[in-house]
Coordinates of N, CA, C and O in Angstrom, one line a residue:
M1 N 35.4 -23.9 33.4 CA 36.3 -23.6 32.3 C 37.5 -24.0 32.6 O 37.9 -24.2 33.8
S2 N 38.4 -24.3 31.6 CA 39.8 -24.7 31.8 C 40.7 -23.9 32.5 O 40.4 -22.6 32.5
S3 N 41.8 -24.3 33.1 CA 42.8 -23.4 33.7 C 43.3 -22.3 32.6 O 43.8 -21.4 33.0
A4 N 43.5 -23.0 31.2 CA 43.9 -22.3 30.4 C 43.1 -20.8 30.1 O 43.6 -19.8 30.0
A5 N 41.8 -21.1 29.9 CA 40.9 -20.0 29.8 C 41.0 -19.0 31.1 O 41.0 -17.8 31.0
D6 N 41.2 -19.5 32.4 CA 41.3 -18.7 33.6 C 42.7 -17.9 33.5 O 42.7 -16.8 33.8
A7 N 43.7 -18.5 33.0 CA 45.0 -17.8 32.7 C 44.9 -16.7 31.8 O 45.5 -15.5 32.0
L8 N 43.9 -16.9 30.8 CA 43.9 -15.7 29.7 C 42.8 -14.6 30.3 O 43.3 -13.3 30.6
E9 N 41.8 -14.9 30.9 CA 40.7 -14.0 31.2 C 40.6 -13.7 32.7 O 40.1 -12.6 33.0
S10 N 40.9 -14.5 33.7 CA 41.0 -14.3 35.0 C 39.5 -14.3 35.6 O 39.3 -14.4 36.8
S11 N 38.3 -14.3 34.7 CA 37.1 -14.8 35.1 C 36.4 -15.2 34.2 O 36.5 -15.0 33.1
E12 N 35.2 -16.0 34.5 CA 34.6 -16.9 33.6 C 33.5 -16.0 32.7 O 32.7 -15.4 33.6
P13 N 33.5 -16.2 31.4 CA 32.4 -15.5 30.8 C 31.0 -16.1 31.1 O 31.1 -17.3 31.4
P14 N 30.0 -15.4 30.9 CA 28.5 -16.0 31.3 C 28.5 -17.0 30.3 O 28.5 -16.7 29.1
T15 N 27.7 -18.1 30.6 CA 27.1 -19.1 29.7 C 28.0 -19.3 28.5 O 27.7 -19.0 27.3
P16 N 29.1 -19.9 28.8 CA 30.2 -20.1 27.5 C 29.6 -21.2 26.7 O 28.6 -22.1 27.1
S17 N 30.0 -21.1 25.2 CA 29.4 -22.2 24.5 C 29.8 -23.5 24.9 O 30.9 -23.6 25.5
A18 N 29.3 -24.7 24.4 CA 29.8 -26.0 24.7 C 31.1 -26.2 24.0 O 31.5 -25.6 23.1
G19 N 31.7 -27.3 24.5 CA 33.2 -27.5 23.9 C 33.1 -28.0 22.5 O 32.0 -28.4 22.1
G20 N 34.2 -28.3 22.1 CA 34.1 -28.8 20.6 C 34.0 -27.7 19.7 O 33.4 -28.2 18.4
G21 N 33.9 -26.4 19.8 CA 33.7 -25.4 18.8 C 32.0 -25.2 18.5 O 31.9 -24.6 17.7
S22 N 31.3 -25.7 19.5 CA 29.9 -25.6 19.2 C 29.6 -24.0 19.4 O 30.2 -23.3 20.3
R23 N 28.6 -23.5 18.5 CA 28.4 -22.0 18.5 C 27.4 -21.7 19.7 O 26.5 -22.5 20.2
A24 N 27.5 -20.5 20.3 CA 26.5 -20.0 21.2 C 25.1 -19.9 20.6 O 24.9 -19.5 19.6
S25 N 24.3 -20.3 21.6 CA 22.6 -20.2 21.1 C 22.2 -18.9 20.8 O 21.2 -18.7 20.0
D26 N 22.8 -17.8 21.5 CA 22.3 -16.5 21.1 C 23.7 -15.6 21.4 O 24.0 -14.9 22.2
P27 N 24.4 -15.9 20.1 CA 25.8 -15.2 20.1 C 25.9 -13.6 20.4 O 26.7 -13.2 21.2
A28 N 24.7 -12.8 19.9 CA 24.9 -11.4 20.0 C 24.6 -11.0 21.5 O 25.5 -10.3 22.2
A29 N 23.8 -11.8 22.3 CA 23.4 -11.4 23.6 C 24.6 -11.8 24.6 O 25.0 -11.2 25.5
Q30 N 25.2 -13.2 24.3 CA 26.1 -13.6 25.1 C 27.6 -12.9 24.9 O 28.3 -12.5 25.8
C31 N 27.7 -12.2 23.6 CA 28.7 -11.5 23.3 C 28.7 -10.2 24.1 O 29.8 -9.9 24.6
R32 N 27.7 -9.6 24.1 CA 27.6 -8.4 24.9 C 27.6 -8.5 26.3 O 28.3 -7.7 26.9
A33 N 27.1 -9.6 26.9 CA 27.2 -9.7 28.4 C 28.8 -10.0 28.7 O 29.2 -9.4 29.7
A34 N 29.3 -10.9 27.9 CA 30.8 -11.1 28.2 C 31.6 -9.7 28.0 O 32.4 -9.6 29.0
C35 N 31.6 -9.1 27.1 CA 32.1 -7.9 26.6 C 32.0 -6.8 27.9 O 32.9 -6.2 28.3
T36 N 30.9 -6.7 28.2 CA 30.4 -5.7 29.3 C 31.1 -6.1 30.7 O 31.7 -5.4 31.4
K37 N 31.1 -7.5 31.0 CA 31.8 -8.0 32.1 C 33.4 -7.6 32.1 O 33.7 -7.1 33.1
Y38 N 33.8 -7.9 31.1 CA 35.3 -7.9 30.9 C 35.7 -6.2 30.8 O 36.7 -5.9 31.6
C39 N 35.0 -5.4 30.2 CA 35.4 -4.0 30.0 C 35.1 -3.3 31.6 O 35.8 -2.5 31.7
A40 N 34.2 -4.0 32.3 CA 33.9 -3.3 33.5 C 35.0 -3.5 34.6 O 35.3 -2.9 35.7
M41 N 36.0 -4.4 34.2 CA 37.2 -4.7 35.1 C 38.1 -3.8 35.0 O 39.3 -3.5 35.6
F42 N 38.0 -2.8 33.9 CA 39.0 -2.0 33.5 C 38.3 -0.4 33.5 O 38.0 0.2 32.5
P43 N 37.5 0.2 34.7 CA 36.9 1.3 34.6 C 37.6 2.5 34.3 O 36.9 3.5 33.7
D44 N 39.0 2.6 34.2 CA 39.7 3.6 34.0 C 40.1 3.6 32.4 O 40.6 4.7 31.9
V45 N 39.5 2.6 31.7 CA 39.8 2.5 30.4 C 38.4 2.4 29.6 O 38.0 1.4 29.5
V46 N 37.8 3.7 29.4 CA 36.4 3.5 29.0 C 36.0 2.9 27.7 O 37.0 3.1 26.9
P47 N 35.1 1.8 27.7 CA 34.9 1.2 26.4 C 34.5 1.9 25.3 O 33.7 3.0 25.7
I48 N 34.5 1.5 24.0 CA 34.1 2.3 22.9 C 33.5 1.4 21.8 O 34.4 0.3 21.6
G49 N 32.7 1.4 21.1 CA 32.2 0.5 20.3 C 32.3 1.0 18.9 O 32.6 2.2 18.3
H50 N 31.6 0.1 18.0 CA 31.7 0.4 16.4 C 31.1 1.7 16.1 O 31.6 2.6 15.3
A51 N 29.8 2.0 16.6 CA 29.2 3.2 16.2 C 30.0 4.4 16.5 O 30.0 5.3 15.8
E52 N 30.7 4.7 17.7 CA 31.4 5.8 18.0 C 32.6 5.9 17.2 O 33.0 7.0 16.7
V53 N 33.3 4.8 17.0 CA 34.5 4.7 16.3 C 34.4 5.2 14.8 O 34.8 6.1 14.2
T54 N 33.2 4.7 14.1 CA 32.9 5.0 12.7 C 32.3 6.3 12.5 O 32.2 6.6 11.4
S55 N 31.7 6.9 13.6 CA 31.3 8.1 13.4 C 32.2 9.3 13.1 O 31.8 10.4 12.6
N56 N 33.4 9.0 13.4 CA 34.5 10.0 13.2 C 35.7 9.2 13.3 O 36.6 9.4 14.0
R57 N 35.9 8.5 12.2 CA 37.0 7.6 12.1 C 38.3 8.1 12.1 O 39.4 7.4 13.0
D58 N 38.7 9.2 11.7 CA 40.0 9.7 11.8 C 40.4 10.3 12.9 O 41.4 10.4 13.4
K59 N 39.5 10.3 14.1 CA 40.0 10.6 15.5 C 40.6 9.5 16.1 O 41.1 9.8 17.2
F60 N 40.4 8.3 15.7 CA 40.8 7.1 16.4 C 42.1 6.3 15.8 O 42.0 6.2 14.6
A61 N 42.9 5.7 16.5 CA 43.8 4.8 15.9 C 43.6 3.5 16.6 O 43.6 3.3 17.9
L62 N 43.1 2.6 15.8 CA 42.8 1.2 16.4 C 44.0 0.3 16.4 O 44.8 0.2 15.6
I63 N 44.1 -0.3 17.5 CA 45.6 -1.2 17.9 C 45.0 -2.5 18.2 O 44.3 -2.8 19.2
D64 N 45.4 -3.5 17.2 CA 45.0 -4.9 17.3 C 46.2 -5.5 18.4 O 47.3 -5.8 18.1
C65 N 45.7 -5.8 19.6 CA 46.4 -6.4 20.6 C 46.4 -7.9 20.7 O 46.8 -8.4 21.7
R66 N 45.7 -8.6 19.6 CA 45.8 -10.1 19.8 C 47.1 -10.6 19.3 O 47.9 -9.8 18.9
T67 N 47.2 -11.9 19.3 CA 48.4 -12.6 18.9 C 48.5 -12.4 17.4 O 47.7 -12.3 16.7
T68 N 49.7 -12.9 16.9 CA 49.8 -12.9 15.6 C 49.0 -14.0 14.8 O 48.4 -13.6 13.6
P69 N 49.0 -15.2 15.2 CA 47.9 -16.0 14.5 C 46.5 -15.6 14.5 O 45.7 -15.9 13.5
E70 N 46.1 -15.0 15.5 CA 44.6 -14.4 15.4 C 44.5 -13.2 14.5 O 43.7 -13.4 13.5
A71 N 45.3 -12.3 14.4 CA 45.3 -11.2 13.4 C 45.6 -11.7 12.0 O 45.1 -11.0 11.2
A72 N 46.4 -12.7 12.0 CA 46.5 -13.3 10.6 C 45.3 -13.9 9.9 O 45.2 -14.0 8.6
V73 N 44.2 -14.1 10.8 CA 42.9 -14.6 10.3 C 42.0 -13.4 9.7 O 41.6 -13.5 8.4
S74 N 41.8 -12.4 10.5 CA 41.3 -11.3 9.9 C 41.4 -10.2 11.1 O 41.9 -10.6 12.1
L75 N 41.2 -9.0 10.7 CA 41.4 -7.9 11.6 C 40.5 -6.5 11.1 O 39.9 -6.8 10.0
I76 N 40.2 -5.5 12.0 CA 39.4 -4.4 11.6 C 40.3 -3.6 10.6 O 41.6 -3.4 10.8
D77 N 39.6 -3.2 9.5 CA 40.4 -2.4 8.6 C 41.0 -1.2 9.0 O 40.4 -0.4 9.8
G78 N 42.4 -0.8 8.9 CA 43.1 0.3 9.3 C 43.6 0.1 10.5 O 44.5 1.0 11.0
A79 N 43.4 -1.1 11.1 CA 44.1 -1.3 12.5 C 45.7 -1.6 12.4 O 46.2 -2.0 11.4
I80 N 46.4 -1.1 13.5 CA 47.7 -1.3 13.5 C 48.0 -2.4 14.4 O 47.4 -2.5 15.6
L81 N 48.9 -3.3 14.1 CA 49.3 -4.4 15.1 C 50.1 -3.9 16.2 O 50.9 -2.9 16.1
Q82 N 49.9 -4.4 17.4 CA 50.5 -3.9 18.6 C 52.0 -3.9 18.4 O 52.8 -3.0 18.9
S83 N 52.5 -5.0 17.7 CA 54.0 -5.0 17.6 C 54.4 -4.1 16.8 O 55.8 -3.5 17.0
D84 N 53.7 -3.5 15.8 CA 54.1 -2.4 15.1 C 54.0 -0.8 15.9 O 54.7 -0.2 15.9
F85 N 52.7 -0.9 16.6 CA 52.4 0.3 17.3 C 53.7 0.6 18.2 O 54.0 1.8 18.4
D86 N 54.0 -0.5 18.9 CA 54.9 -0.1 20.1 C 56.3 0.4 19.4 O 56.9 0.8 20.3
K87 N 56.6 0.4 18.2 CA 57.7 0.9 17.5 C 57.6 2.3 17.2 O 58.5 3.0 16.8
L88 N 56.4 2.8 17.2 CA 56.1 4.1 16.6 C 56.4 5.3 17.6 O 56.5 5.2 18.8
D89 N 56.5 6.6 17.0 CA 56.8 7.8 17.8 C 55.4 8.2 18.0 O 54.7 8.6 17.1
H90 N 54.7 7.9 19.3 CA 53.4 8.2 19.4 C 52.9 9.6 19.2 O 51.8 9.9 19.0
L91 N 53.9 10.6 19.3 CA 53.5 11.9 19.3 C 53.7 12.6 18.0 O 53.3 13.6 17.7
T92 N 54.5 11.8 17.0 CA 54.9 12.4 15.8 C 54.2 11.6 14.6 O 54.2 12.2 13.3
D93 N 54.1 10.3 14.6 CA 53.8 9.4 13.5 C 52.1 9.8 13.2 O 51.3 9.7 14.0
P94 N 51.9 10.0 11.9 CA 50.5 10.6 11.5 C 49.6 9.6 11.6 O 48.4 9.9 11.8
R95 N 50.0 8.3 11.9 CA 48.8 7.2 11.9 C 48.2 7.3 13.5 O 47.2 6.7 13.8
V96 N 49.0 8.0 14.4 CA 48.5 7.9 15.8 C 48.6 9.2 16.4 O 47.8 9.3 17.5
A97 N 49.4 10.1 16.1 CA 49.5 11.3 16.6 C 48.2 12.2 16.6 O 47.6 12.3 15.8
G98 N 47.9 12.7 17.7 CA 46.8 13.5 18.0 C 45.3 12.6 18.1 O 44.4 13.1 18.1
R99 N 45.4 11.4 17.9 CA 44.2 10.4 17.9 C 44.0 9.8 19.2 O 45.1 9.5 19.9
T100 N 42.8 9.4 19.5 CA 42.5 8.6 20.6 C 43.0 7.2 20.4 O 42.5 6.7 19.4
L101 N 43.7 6.5 21.0 CA 44.2 5.1 20.9 C 43.1 4.1 21.4 O 42.4 4.2 22.6
V102 N 42.8 3.4 20.7 CA 41.9 2.0 20.7 C 42.3 0.8 20.5 O 42.1 0.2 19.6
P103 N 42.8 0.3 21.7 CA 43.3 -1.2 21.6 C 42.1 -2.2 21.6 O 41.0 -1.6 22.3
Y104 N 42.2 -3.2 20.8 CA 41.0 -4.1 20.9 C 41.7 -5.5 20.8 O 42.8 -5.7 20.4
C105 N 40.9 -6.5 21.4 CA 41.2 -7.9 21.2 C 40.1 -8.6 20.9 O 39.4 -8.4 19.8
T106 N 39.8 -9.9 21.6 CA 38.6 -10.6 21.1 C 37.4 -10.1 21.9 O 36.2 -9.9 21.0
I107 N 37.3 -9.8 23.1 CA 36.0 -9.5 23.8 C 36.2 -8.3 24.9 O 35.6 -8.1 25.7
G108 N 37.6 -7.7 24.8 CA 37.8 -6.5 25.8 C 38.8 -6.7 27.0 O 38.8 -5.8 27.6
Y109 N 39.3 -7.9 27.2 CA 40.0 -8.1 28.4 C 41.4 -7.8 28.1 O 42.0 -7.1 28.9
R110 N 42.1 -8.5 27.2 CA 43.5 -8.2 26.7 C 43.5 -6.7 26.5 O 44.5 -6.1 26.7
S111 N 42.6 -6.2 25.7 CA 42.8 -4.7 25.4 C 42.5 -3.8 26.5 O 43.2 -2.7 26.5
G112 N 41.8 -4.1 27.5 CA 41.8 -3.5 28.7 C 43.1 -3.3 29.5 O 43.6 -2.3 30.0
T113 N 43.7 -4.6 29.5 CA 45.1 -4.7 30.1 C 46.1 -3.7 29.5 O 46.9 -3.0 30.1
Y114 N 46.2 -3.9 28.1 CA 47.1 -3.1 27.3 C 46.6 -1.6 27.5 O 47.5 -0.8 27.6
G115 N 45.3 -1.3 27.4 CA 44.9 0.0 27.5 C 45.4 0.8 28.7 O 45.8 1.9 28.8
R116 N 45.4 -0.1 29.8 CA 45.8 0.6 31.2 C 47.2 0.9 31.2 O 47.6 1.8 31.7
K117 N 48.0 -0.1 30.4 CA 49.4 0.2 30.4 C 49.8 1.5 29.6 O 50.6 2.3 29.9
L118 N 49.0 1.6 28.5 CA 49.1 2.8 27.4 C 48.8 4.1 28.4 O 49.5 5.1 28.2
K119 N 47.8 4.0 29.1 CA 47.4 5.2 29.8 C 48.4 5.6 31.0 O 48.8 6.8 30.9
E120 N 49.0 4.6 31.6 CA 50.0 4.8 32.5 C 51.3 5.5 31.6 O 51.9 6.3 32.4
R121 N 51.6 4.8 30.6 CA 52.8 5.3 29.9 C 52.5 6.7 29.1 O 53.6 7.6 29.1
L122 N 51.3 6.9 28.5 CA 51.2 7.9 27.7 C 50.1 9.1 28.4 O 49.9 10.2 27.8
G123 N 49.5 8.8 29.3 CA 48.6 9.7 29.8 C 49.0 11.0 30.1 O 48.2 12.0 29.9
E124 N 50.3 11.2 30.7 CA 50.7 12.4 31.1 C 51.1 13.3 29.8 O 51.3 14.5 29.9
Q125 N 51.2 12.6 28.6 CA 51.4 13.5 27.5 C 50.2 13.7 26.7 O 50.1 14.2 25.5
G126 N 49.1 13.6 27.4 CA 47.8 14.2 27.0 C 47.0 13.1 26.0 O 46.1 13.3 25.3
V127 N 47.6 11.8 26.0 CA 47.1 10.9 24.9 C 45.9 10.2 25.6 O 46.1 9.5 26.8
E128 N 44.8 10.2 24.9 CA 43.4 9.6 25.4 C 43.5 8.1 24.9 O 43.8 7.8 23.8
V129 N 43.0 7.2 25.8 CA 43.0 5.7 25.5 C 41.6 5.4 25.9 O 41.2 5.3 26.9
R130 N 41.0 4.6 25.0 CA 39.8 3.7 25.1 C 39.8 2.5 24.9 O 40.7 1.9 24.1
N131 N 39.0 1.8 25.5 CA 39.1 0.0 25.4 C 38.3 -0.4 24.2 O 36.9 -0.4 24.3
G132 N 38.6 -0.8 23.1 CA 37.7 -1.4 22.1 C 37.1 -2.5 22.6 O 37.7 -3.5 23.4
E133 N 35.8 -2.7 22.1 CA 35.0 -3.9 22.7 C 35.3 -5.2 22.0 O 34.8 -6.1 22.5
G134 N 36.3 -5.2 21.1 CA 36.8 -6.6 20.6 C 36.1 -6.8 19.3 O 35.1 -6.3 18.8
V135 N 36.8 -7.7 18.4 CA 36.4 -7.9 17.0 C 35.0 -8.7 17.0 O 34.1 -8.2 16.4
L136 N 34.5 -9.3 18.1 CA 33.4 -10.1 18.0 C 32.3 -9.1 18.3 O 31.1 -9.0 17.4
M137 N 32.3 -8.1 18.9 CA 31.4 -7.0 19.4 C 31.3 -6.2 18.0 O 30.2 -5.8 17.7
W138 N 32.5 -5.9 17.4 CA 32.6 -5.1 16.3 C 31.7 -5.6 15.2 O 31.0 -5.1 14.4
I139 N 31.9 -6.9 14.9 CA 31.0 -7.5 13.8 C 29.8 -7.7 14.1 O 28.6 -7.5 13.3
H140 N 29.2 -7.9 15.6 CA 27.9 -7.9 15.7 C 27.2 -6.6 15.6 O 26.0 -6.4 15.4
D141 N 28.0 -5.4 15.7 CA 27.5 -4.0 15.6 C 27.5 -3.6 14.3 O 27.2 -2.4 14.0
G142 N 27.9 -4.4 13.2 CA 27.6 -3.9 11.9 C 28.9 -3.8 11.4 O 29.0 -3.5 10.0
G143 N 30.1 -3.9 12.0 CA 31.4 -3.7 11.4 C 31.9 -4.8 10.6 O 31.3 -6.0 10.6
S144 N 32.9 -4.8 9.7 CA 33.3 -5.8 9.0 C 34.8 -6.0 9.3 O 35.5 -5.3 9.9
L145 N 35.3 -7.3 9.0 CA 36.8 -7.6 9.1 C 37.5 -7.6 7.7 O 36.8 -7.9 6.8
V146 N 38.8 -7.6 7.6 CA 39.5 -7.7 6.4 C 40.7 -8.7 6.7 O 41.1 -8.7 7.9
P147 N 41.2 -9.2 5.7 CA 42.5 -10.0 5.9 C 43.6 -9.1 5.9 O 43.6 -7.9 5.5
P148 N 44.6 -9.5 6.8 CA 45.8 -8.7 6.8 C 46.5 -8.4 5.5 O 46.5 -9.4 4.7
T149 N 47.0 -7.2 5.2 CA 47.7 -7.0 4.1 C 49.3 -6.4 4.4 O 49.4 -5.7 5.3
P150 N 50.1 -7.3 3.9 CA 51.5 -7.0 4.4 C 51.9 -5.5 4.0 O 51.5 -5.3 2.8
P151 N 52.8 -4.7 4.7 CA 53.3 -3.6 4.5 C 54.3 -3.8 3.4 O 54.7 -4.9 3.1
P152 N 54.6 -2.6 2.6 CA 54.3 -1.2 3.0 C 53.1 -0.7 2.3 O 53.0 0.3 2.0
S153 N 52.5 -1.7 1.5 CA 51.5 -1.2 0.5 C 50.2 -1.9 0.7 O 49.7 -2.7 0.0
P154 N 49.5 -1.3 1.8 CA 48.1 -2.0 2.1 C 47.2 -1.6 0.7 O 47.3 -0.6 0.3
S155 N 46.4 -2.5 0.7 CA 45.3 -2.4 -0.3 C 44.3 -1.2 -0.1 O 44.0 -0.9 1.2
P156 N 44.0 -0.3 -0.9 CA 43.2 0.7 -0.6 C 41.7 0.3 -0.2 O 41.0 1.1 0.5
S157 N 41.4 -0.7 -0.6 CA 40.0 -1.1 -0.4 C 40.0 -2.6 -0.1 O 39.5 -3.5 -1.2
P158 N 40.5 -3.2 0.7 CA 40.5 -4.7 1.0 C 39.0 -5.2 1.1 O 38.0 -4.7 1.5
T159 N 38.9 -6.5 0.6 CA 37.6 -7.0 0.6 C 37.5 -7.8 1.8 O 38.1 -8.5 2.4
P160 N 36.1 -7.3 2.5 CA 35.8 -7.9 3.7 C 35.7 -9.5 3.7 O 35.3 -10.1 2.6
V161 N 36.0 -10.1 4.9 CA 35.8 -11.6 5.0 C 35.0 -11.9 6.0 O 34.9 -11.1 7.1
R162 N 34.3 -13.1 6.1 CA 33.5 -13.5 7.1 C 34.1 -14.7 7.9 O 33.6 -15.7 7.8
I163 N 35.3 -14.5 8.4 CA 36.1 -15.4 9.3 C 36.7 -14.8 10.3 O 37.2 -13.5 10.1
V164 N 36.8 -15.1 11.5 CA 37.2 -14.5 12.8 C 37.8 -15.6 13.7 O 37.3 -16.6 13.9
H165 N 38.9 -15.1 14.3 CA 39.7 -16.0 15.3 C 38.8 -15.6 16.8 O 39.0 -14.4 17.1
T166 N 38.4 -16.5 17.5 CA 37.6 -16.1 18.6 C 38.5 -16.7 19.8 O 38.1 -16.6 21.0
Y167 N 39.6 -16.8 19.8 CA 40.7 -17.5 20.8 C 40.4 -18.9 21.3 O 41.3 -19.8 21.1
G168 N 39.4 -19.1 21.7 CA 39.1 -20.4 22.3 C 37.5 -20.5 22.0 O 36.7 -19.7 21.9
S169 N 37.1 -21.8 22.1 CA 35.7 -22.2 22.1 C 34.8 -21.5 23.1 O 33.4 -21.1 22.7
P170 N 35.1 -21.3 24.3 CA 34.3 -20.6 25.2 C 33.8 -19.2 24.9 O 32.9 -18.5 25.3
W171 N 34.5 -18.6 23.8 CA 34.3 -17.2 23.4 C 33.9 -17.2 21.9 O 33.9 -16.1 21.0
D172 N 33.3 -18.2 21.4 CA 32.8 -18.6 20.1 C 31.4 -17.8 20.0 O 30.4 -18.5 19.8
F173 N 31.4 -16.4 20.1 CA 30.1 -15.7 19.9 C 30.0 -15.1 18.6 O 29.2 -14.1 18.5
A174 N 30.5 -15.4 17.6 CA 30.5 -14.7 16.4 C 29.1 -15.0 15.7 O 28.4 -15.9 16.2
P175 N 28.8 -14.0 15.0 CA 27.3 -14.2 14.2 C 27.4 -15.6 13.4 O 28.4 -16.0 12.9
D176 N 26.2 -16.0 13.0 CA 26.1 -17.4 12.5 C 26.8 -17.6 11.1 O 27.0 -18.6 10.7
D177 N 26.9 -16.4 10.5 CA 27.3 -16.4 9.1 C 28.7 -16.2 9.0 O 29.4 -15.9 8.1
Y178 N 29.5 -16.2 10.2 CA 30.8 -16.1 10.2 C 31.7 -17.7 10.4 O 30.9 -18.5 11.2
T179 N 32.6 -17.9 9.8 CA 33.4 -19.1 10.0 C 34.3 -18.7 11.3 O 35.0 -17.5 11.2
T180 N 34.6 -19.6 12.4 CA 35.2 -19.3 13.4 C 36.5 -20.2 13.4 O 36.5 -21.2 13.2
V181 N 37.6 -19.7 14.1 CA 38.9 -20.4 14.2 C 39.1 -20.2 15.8 O 38.9 -19.0 16.2
Q182 N 39.6 -21.1 16.3 CA 40.1 -21.1 17.7 C 41.5 -22.0 18.0 O 41.8 -22.7 17.2
F183 N 42.1 -21.5 19.2 CA 43.1 -22.3 19.5 C 42.8 -23.4 20.3 O 41.7 -23.5 20.9
G184 N 43.6 -24.6 20.2 CA 43.3 -25.8 20.8 C 43.5 -25.5 22.4 O 44.2 -24.5 22.7
A185 N 43.1 -26.7 23.2 CA 43.4 -26.5 24.6 C 45.0 -26.3 25.0 O 45.2 -25.4 26.0
L186 N 45.8 -26.9 24.5 CA 47.2 -26.8 24.8 C 47.8 -25.4 24.2 O 48.5 -24.7 25.0
Q187 N 47.5 -24.9 23.1 CA 47.7 -23.7 22.7 C 47.1 -22.5 23.6 O 47.8 -21.6 24.0
M188 N 45.8 -22.7 24.1 CA 45.3 -21.8 24.9 C 46.1 -21.7 26.4 O 46.4 -20.6 26.7
A189 N 46.5 -22.9 26.8 CA 47.2 -22.9 28.1 C 48.5 -22.3 27.9 O 48.8 -21.4 28.8
W190 N 49.2 -22.5 26.8 CA 50.4 -21.8 26.7 C 50.4 -20.3 26.6 O 51.0 -19.5 27.2
R191 N 49.4 -20.0 25.6 CA 49.5 -18.5 25.4 C 48.7 -17.7 26.5 O 49.2 -16.6 26.7
G192 N 48.0 -18.4 27.4 CA 47.3 -17.7 28.4 C 48.3 -17.4 29.5 O 48.5 -16.4 30.1
L193 N 49.3 -18.5 29.7 CA 50.3 -18.4 30.8 C 51.2 -17.2 30.3 O 51.7 -16.3 31.0
V194 N 51.6 -17.3 28.8 CA 52.7 -16.2 28.3 C 51.9 -14.7 28.7 O 52.5 -13.9 29.2
F195 N 50.6 -14.6 28.4 CA 49.9 -13.3 28.4 C 49.9 -13.0 30.1 O 50.2 -11.8 30.4
K196 N 49.6 -14.0 30.9 CA 49.4 -13.5 32.3 C 50.8 -13.2 32.8 O 51.0 -12.1 33.6
W197 N 52.0 -13.9 32.3 CA 53.3 -13.5 32.9 C 53.6 -12.1 32.5 O 54.1 -11.3 33.0
G198 N 53.3 -11.8 31.1 CA 53.8 -10.6 30.5 C 53.0 -9.5 31.1 O 53.5 -8.3 31.2
S199 N 51.6 -9.8 31.8 CA 50.9 -8.4 32.2 C 51.5 -8.2 33.6 O 51.0 -7.1 34.1
M200 N 52.6 -9.1 34.1 CA 52.9 -8.8 35.5 C 54.0 -7.5 35.4 O 54.6 -7.3 36.3
W201 N 54.5 -7.4 34.1 CA 55.6 -6.5 33.9 C 55.2 -5.2 33.2 O 54.3 -5.2 32.5

């Protein structure tokens, strides 16, 4: 794996797909294996998947902690962008107050990092934080993605789309009926270094 991927994930996913955007031969199995591996790096931020979230959707606040270009492709319906979430009053805003916070990314690493920071910052206030398994595991488990809708008037029923940003080709584990978008090698290198630097603070 390239140094760019190392900078982002810090450990190598099992059996990454071939370069040049080739799709994984068994995307669901490879996605689950990679997601399990990354989530295990954050045992203090217990993972949560599609079934548990959708069984009581109002109990959870989903936070998309991917980059703006990734979220601009598609995101989980009802999710709040991290940049917007960080401006909220977590104890009084009705979108998040009293709810379990569920940050998610592509496959569980960045959301684990951010989830750990949220626990350190909000844990003493009784806020529960779980690690979303990522957009890829979400769609493998039957969830859908929607295009982002600019505030302040989100669509009440956005039409699902079958396109997802997988960050880079090593994580191209989307179902076969999805179109995937990735960053190029130079973009991955830059964004990986920015993420790693930001995680130190």
